[in-house]
Short mmCIF file of C-alpha atoms in Angstrom, two decimals:
data_model
loop_
_atom_site.label_atom_id
_atom_site.label_comp_id
_atom_site.label_asym_id
_atom_site.label_seq_id
_atom_site.Cartn_x
_atom_site.Cartn_y
_atom_site.Cartn_z
CA MET B 1 139.87 97.77 128.48
CA LEU B 2 140.01 94.39 130.28
CA TYR B 3 137.48 91.93 129.15
CA ASP B 4 136.46 88.59 130.71
CA LEU B 5 136.64 86.84 127.23
CA ALA B 6 137.79 87.97 123.80
CA ILE B 7 136.39 86.04 120.95
CA ILE B 8 138.37 86.17 117.72
CA GLY B 9 136.25 85.47 114.78
CA SER B 10 132.46 86.14 113.95
CA GLY B 11 131.30 83.06 112.18
CA PRO B 12 128.90 80.45 113.64
CA ALA B 13 131.56 79.41 116.24
CA GLY B 14 132.56 82.79 117.40
CA LEU B 15 128.92 84.27 117.49
CA THR B 16 127.44 81.09 119.24
CA ALA B 17 130.27 81.45 121.87
CA GLY B 18 129.40 85.16 122.21
CA ILE B 19 125.69 84.35 122.89
CA TYR B 20 126.63 81.77 125.73
CA ALA B 21 129.34 83.73 127.24
CA SER B 22 127.17 87.00 127.26
CA ARG B 23 124.19 85.27 128.77
CA ALA B 24 126.63 84.01 131.46
CA LYS B 25 127.21 87.60 132.23
CA LEU B 26 130.86 87.55 131.08
CA LYS B 27 132.13 90.85 129.76
CA THR B 28 132.47 89.63 126.13
CA LEU B 29 134.13 91.09 123.10
CA ILE B 30 133.81 89.67 119.71
CA ILE B 31 136.43 90.73 117.27
CA GLU B 32 134.76 90.30 113.83
CA GLY B 33 137.90 90.13 111.63
CA PRO B 34 138.18 90.63 107.81
CA GLN B 35 134.94 88.70 107.09
CA PRO B 36 132.33 89.41 109.60
CA GLY B 37 129.81 86.66 109.73
CA GLY B 38 132.31 84.14 108.19
CA GLN B 39 131.86 81.95 105.17
CA LEU B 40 128.15 81.87 105.22
CA MET B 41 128.09 85.53 104.19
CA SER B 42 129.02 84.64 100.81
CA THR B 43 126.47 81.71 100.55
CA THR B 44 123.17 82.09 99.01
CA LYS B 45 120.91 79.26 100.42
CA VAL B 46 121.47 77.37 103.48
CA GLU B 47 119.23 74.41 103.83
CA ASN B 48 120.92 72.33 106.59
CA TRP B 49 120.51 74.61 109.47
CA PRO B 50 117.93 73.53 112.03
CA SER B 51 114.56 75.38 112.16
CA TYR B 52 115.06 76.65 108.58
CA VAL B 53 113.90 74.87 105.32
CA SER B 54 115.92 77.47 103.43
CA ILE B 55 117.54 80.77 104.36
CA ASP B 56 120.08 83.00 102.95
CA GLY B 57 123.48 82.77 104.39
CA PRO B 58 123.79 86.58 105.25
CA GLU B 59 120.31 86.53 106.76
CA LEU B 60 121.27 83.72 109.00
CA MET B 61 124.39 85.24 110.09
CA ILE B 62 122.93 88.64 110.72
CA GLY B 63 120.15 87.13 112.86
CA ILE B 64 122.98 85.19 115.02
CA ARG B 65 124.82 88.33 115.31
CA SER B 66 121.70 90.35 116.50
CA GLN B 67 121.16 87.82 119.08
CA ALA B 68 124.74 87.96 120.42
CA GLU B 69 124.41 91.51 120.61
CA ALA B 70 121.06 91.34 122.38
CA CYS B 71 122.65 89.13 124.91
CA GLY B 72 125.23 91.89 125.74
CA ALA B 73 128.24 90.85 123.58
CA GLN B 74 130.27 93.76 122.33
CA PHE B 75 131.75 93.94 118.85
CA LEU B 76 134.90 95.31 117.47
CA SER B 77 134.96 95.43 113.56
CA GLU B 78 138.71 95.11 113.21
CA SER B 79 141.21 92.40 112.57
CA ILE B 80 143.82 91.03 115.16
CA THR B 81 147.40 91.39 113.87
CA LYS B 82 149.43 90.45 116.79
CA VAL B 83 148.84 88.50 119.96
CA ASP B 84 150.68 88.10 123.23
CA PHE B 85 149.77 85.06 125.05
CA SER B 86 153.06 84.95 127.16
CA ALA B 87 151.34 86.73 130.21
CA ARG B 88 147.90 87.32 131.82
CA PRO B 89 145.85 89.11 130.93
CA PHE B 90 146.33 88.09 127.30
CA LYS B 91 147.12 90.86 125.00
CA LEU B 92 145.58 91.46 121.51
CA THR B 93 146.53 94.23 118.91
CA THR B 94 144.28 95.22 116.06
CA ASP B 95 145.06 96.61 112.67
CA SER B 96 144.41 100.19 113.76
CA GLY B 97 146.85 99.53 116.73
CA LYS B 98 143.95 99.32 119.26
CA ALA B 99 145.02 97.15 122.32
CA VAL B 100 142.67 94.63 123.78
CA GLU B 101 143.26 92.78 127.16
CA ALA B 102 141.30 89.69 128.09
CA SER B 103 141.42 87.15 130.93
CA SER B 104 140.42 84.29 128.35
CA ILE B 105 140.44 83.93 124.67
CA ILE B 106 138.50 81.90 122.27
CA VAL B 107 140.06 81.47 118.81
CA ALA B 108 137.31 81.16 116.08
CA THR B 109 139.02 82.57 113.14
CA GLY B 110 138.02 79.65 110.77
CA ALA B 111 139.73 78.49 107.60
CA LYS B 112 139.52 79.59 103.98
CA ASN B 113 139.12 77.36 101.00
CA LYS B 114 142.01 77.14 98.57
CA LEU B 115 140.55 78.70 95.20
CA LEU B 116 141.54 78.18 91.73
CA LYS B 117 142.02 81.87 91.19
CA CYS B 118 140.92 81.51 87.61
CA PRO B 119 138.69 83.79 85.46
CA GLY B 120 134.99 83.33 86.25
CA GLU B 121 135.52 81.88 89.67
CA GLN B 122 134.46 84.92 91.60
CA GLU B 123 132.01 86.06 89.06
CA TYR B 124 130.00 82.80 89.42
CA TRP B 125 130.64 82.24 93.04
CA ALA B 126 127.38 80.82 94.47
CA LYS B 127 126.03 80.80 90.93
CA GLY B 128 127.33 77.47 90.24
CA VAL B 129 130.62 77.62 91.93
CA SER B 130 130.88 76.09 95.41
CA THR B 131 133.31 74.64 97.84
CA CYS B 132 130.74 72.62 100.03
CA ALA B 133 129.10 69.53 98.60
CA THR B 134 127.36 68.83 101.85
CA CYS B 135 125.78 72.37 101.67
CA ASP B 136 125.00 72.40 97.97
CA ALA B 137 124.88 69.04 96.46
CA PRO B 138 120.90 68.94 96.54
CA PHE B 139 120.76 71.80 94.14
CA TYR B 140 122.32 69.73 91.40
CA SER B 141 120.00 66.73 91.46
CA GLY B 142 120.05 65.02 87.95
CA LYS B 143 122.74 67.61 86.70
CA ASP B 144 126.23 67.43 85.34
CA VAL B 145 128.82 68.67 87.79
CA VAL B 146 132.65 69.14 87.73
CA ILE B 147 134.68 68.85 90.90
CA VAL B 148 138.48 69.93 91.01
CA GLY B 149 140.89 68.02 93.28
CA GLY B 150 142.04 64.54 93.93
CA GLY B 151 142.91 64.47 97.72
CA ASN B 152 140.82 63.30 100.55
CA THR B 153 138.67 66.42 100.60
CA ALA B 154 137.94 65.89 96.86
CA VAL B 155 136.90 62.25 97.18
CA THR B 156 134.74 62.73 100.26
CA GLU B 157 132.93 65.77 98.42
CA ALA B 158 132.69 63.60 95.15
CA GLU B 159 131.14 60.66 96.83
CA HIS B 160 128.45 62.89 98.34
CA LEU B 161 127.78 64.61 94.99
CA LEU B 162 127.36 61.20 93.27
CA HIS B 163 124.24 60.60 95.34
CA PHE B 164 122.61 63.56 93.40
CA THR B 165 124.49 64.40 90.08
CA LYS B 166 123.71 62.76 86.65
CA LYS B 167 127.34 62.66 85.75
CA LEU B 168 130.36 63.85 87.88
CA THR B 169 133.73 64.72 86.19
CA VAL B 170 136.78 64.79 88.63
CA VAL B 171 139.48 67.11 87.20
CA HIS B 172 142.89 66.51 88.99
CA ILE B 173 146.19 68.11 88.18
CA LEU B 174 148.20 64.73 88.82
CA ASP B 175 148.10 61.46 86.94
CA GLN B 176 146.25 59.72 89.68
CA LEU B 177 143.91 60.38 92.85
CA THR B 178 146.19 61.18 95.76
CA ALA B 179 143.53 60.46 98.33
CA ASN B 180 144.22 57.61 100.88
CA ASP B 181 140.57 57.64 102.25
CA PRO B 182 138.89 54.32 101.40
CA ILE B 183 135.97 56.35 100.13
CA LYS B 184 138.19 56.81 97.08
CA ASP B 185 137.36 53.40 95.90
CA LYS B 186 133.62 54.19 95.81
CA VAL B 187 134.19 57.08 93.63
CA LEU B 188 136.46 55.31 91.17
CA GLY B 189 134.07 52.37 90.88
CA ASN B 190 130.91 54.54 90.28
CA PRO B 191 129.78 54.50 86.71
CA ASN B 192 128.65 58.01 86.76
CA ALA B 193 132.10 59.44 87.59
CA ASN B 194 134.45 60.47 84.87
CA PHE B 195 138.08 61.39 85.44
CA MET B 196 140.33 63.88 83.80
CA TYR B 197 143.85 63.48 84.98
CA ASN B 198 146.86 65.84 84.44
CA SER B 199 144.25 68.50 84.04
CA THR B 200 142.98 71.67 85.72
CA VAL B 201 140.29 74.22 85.25
CA VAL B 202 141.62 77.42 83.90
CA GLU B 203 138.41 79.26 83.21
CA ILE B 204 134.74 79.11 84.36
CA LYS B 205 132.11 80.39 81.97
CA GLY B 206 128.44 81.16 82.20
CA ASP B 207 125.42 83.01 80.88
CA GLY B 208 125.62 85.74 83.50
CA GLN B 209 123.43 84.05 85.84
CA ARG B 210 124.71 80.53 86.15
CA VAL B 211 127.80 78.31 85.29
CA THR B 212 127.46 76.76 81.75
CA GLU B 213 130.87 75.34 81.06
CA VAL B 214 134.55 75.07 81.97
CA VAL B 215 137.74 75.38 80.10
CA ILE B 216 140.12 72.62 81.08
CA GLU B 217 143.98 72.51 80.32
CA ASN B 218 145.99 69.42 79.88
CA GLN B 219 149.04 69.89 81.86
CA LYS B 220 151.17 67.76 79.70
CA ASP B 221 150.61 69.33 76.24
CA LYS B 222 148.80 72.63 77.27
CA SER B 223 145.83 71.78 74.95
CA ARG B 224 142.56 73.12 76.09
CA SER B 225 138.99 71.88 75.84
CA THR B 226 135.55 73.00 76.74
CA LEU B 227 133.25 70.85 79.06
CA LYS B 228 129.48 71.78 79.56
CA THR B 229 128.59 71.66 83.24
CA ASP B 230 126.07 72.93 85.67
CA GLY B 231 128.32 73.48 88.41
CA VAL B 232 131.94 73.54 89.67
CA PHE B 233 133.00 72.25 93.07
CA ILE B 234 136.52 73.30 94.23
CA ALA B 235 138.21 70.78 96.59
CA ILE B 236 141.68 71.41 96.65
CA GLY B 237 142.13 71.89 100.44
CA PHE B 238 141.97 74.49 103.15
CA ASN B 239 144.12 76.98 104.94
CA PRO B 240 143.32 77.57 108.62
CA ASN B 241 143.53 81.15 109.65
CA THR B 242 146.32 80.65 112.24
CA ASP B 243 149.32 82.54 111.03
CA ILE B 244 149.29 85.05 113.89
CA PHE B 245 149.25 82.26 116.42
CA LYS B 246 152.39 80.46 115.22
CA GLY B 247 155.04 80.05 117.90
CA GLN B 248 152.37 80.45 120.82
CA LEU B 249 149.56 77.94 120.12
CA GLU B 250 150.11 74.35 119.03
CA MET B 251 149.20 73.32 115.61
CA ASP B 252 149.41 70.38 113.40
CA GLN B 253 151.61 70.16 110.25
CA PHE B 254 148.70 71.85 108.25
CA GLY B 255 148.31 74.74 110.71
CA TYR B 256 145.00 73.58 112.46
CA LEU B 257 145.03 74.26 116.13
CA LEU B 258 145.55 71.26 118.37
CA VAL B 259 142.93 70.87 121.04
CA LYS B 260 142.69 68.64 124.22
CA ASN B 261 139.52 68.02 126.32
CA HIS B 262 137.39 69.26 123.68
CA THR B 263 138.23 72.91 123.19
CA ARG B 264 141.38 73.56 125.21
CA THR B 265 144.71 74.69 123.63
CA ASN B 266 148.02 74.28 125.06
CA ILE B 267 147.77 77.59 126.80
CA GLU B 268 145.42 77.54 129.95
CA GLY B 269 142.62 79.98 129.31
CA ILE B 270 142.76 79.94 125.52
CA PHE B 271 140.16 77.86 123.70
CA ALA B 272 139.55 77.08 120.04
CA ALA B 273 136.25 76.53 118.23
CA GLY B 274 135.19 75.78 114.69
CA ASP B 275 137.12 75.33 111.38
CA VAL B 276 140.21 76.63 112.81
CA ALA B 277 140.56 73.44 114.81
CA ASP B 278 138.26 71.22 112.75
CA TYR B 279 139.58 69.64 109.40
CA ARG B 280 136.86 66.99 109.30
CA TYR B 281 133.35 68.15 109.60
CA ARG B 282 133.71 71.89 108.67
CA GLN B 283 129.87 72.59 109.02
CA ALA B 284 128.17 75.80 110.30
CA VAL B 285 126.23 73.80 112.77
CA THR B 286 129.07 71.80 114.09
CA SER B 287 131.02 75.18 114.54
CA ALA B 288 128.16 76.50 116.39
CA GLY B 289 128.05 73.48 118.77
CA VAL B 290 131.81 73.68 119.46
CA GLY B 291 131.42 77.50 119.92
CA CYS B 292 129.03 76.74 122.83
CA MET B 293 131.47 74.18 124.12
CA ALA B 294 134.25 76.63 124.32
CA ALA B 295 132.19 79.42 125.88
CA LEU B 296 131.16 76.96 128.64
CA ASP B 297 134.90 75.90 128.97
CA ALA B 298 135.90 79.51 129.19
CA GLN B 299 133.29 80.17 131.80
CA ALA B 300 134.44 77.32 133.83
CA TYR B 301 137.95 78.49 133.59
CA LEU B 302 137.21 81.94 134.77
CA ALA B 303 134.98 80.61 137.71
CA GLY B 304 137.89 78.42 138.79
CA LYS B 305 140.35 81.33 138.44
CA ALA B 306 138.15 83.59 140.70
CA SER B 307 137.57 80.95 143.20
#
């Protein structure tokens, strides 16, 4: 079946694009991927989405999905495993072998946080373990928090956390911070920041409901120590979900899609929205905004093609 627009990904960017495209009467297919609803499906409370003082992440995403469906978007609960952007219509192949053809594409596959993969990380996910200080820092006002990482992501998150926490311990695997962002100096100079170099978190423990402590291993002598904490923020970087587009869409050295004129990729008719092309803001609301932009750009592209 030939669609006007196929949207790969169903987070805030993909679903918002689906709402705008469907309302514009484009025949739109949203391919939901391995994590329908995106990263917010694993988030408990969202307190920075306009119109809600507080809402559960899954409730928010289910609501946006329902709106896209009500506007006329169709959904396919599969993952894309192969793409062919060499000719039009563009061709997509799903993990079940289903073939999809579309006159235009919006890539909104997002990015996934690099994780520690240590005991307790998944058990206490959203129960004290987080990857987004902008989202969750207010929950830790006056509390002790650990952040793992030493690059630009870590110091940016740490600086934000220091506006709320009583004490922040930065755990970094190397002997000094690797960040080159000037915000690093603010973190280093903050009296409430403590630094544990040549170290990493090897286990996260709790009382079954919340995180209570972490086990830290010194990388030089392999000795271990326990540190009491109310939360653990993991800030060791991101991996954009772009592997299947390699060799067809232009990317930077880290795998993020390169865009020009806001949402356009190097192939005419293919657009990008959300964390798959955004290594700076990485917020649900900014992803939604760019999803809107991508849909409008796709609409203009299709209108020009038809004229």
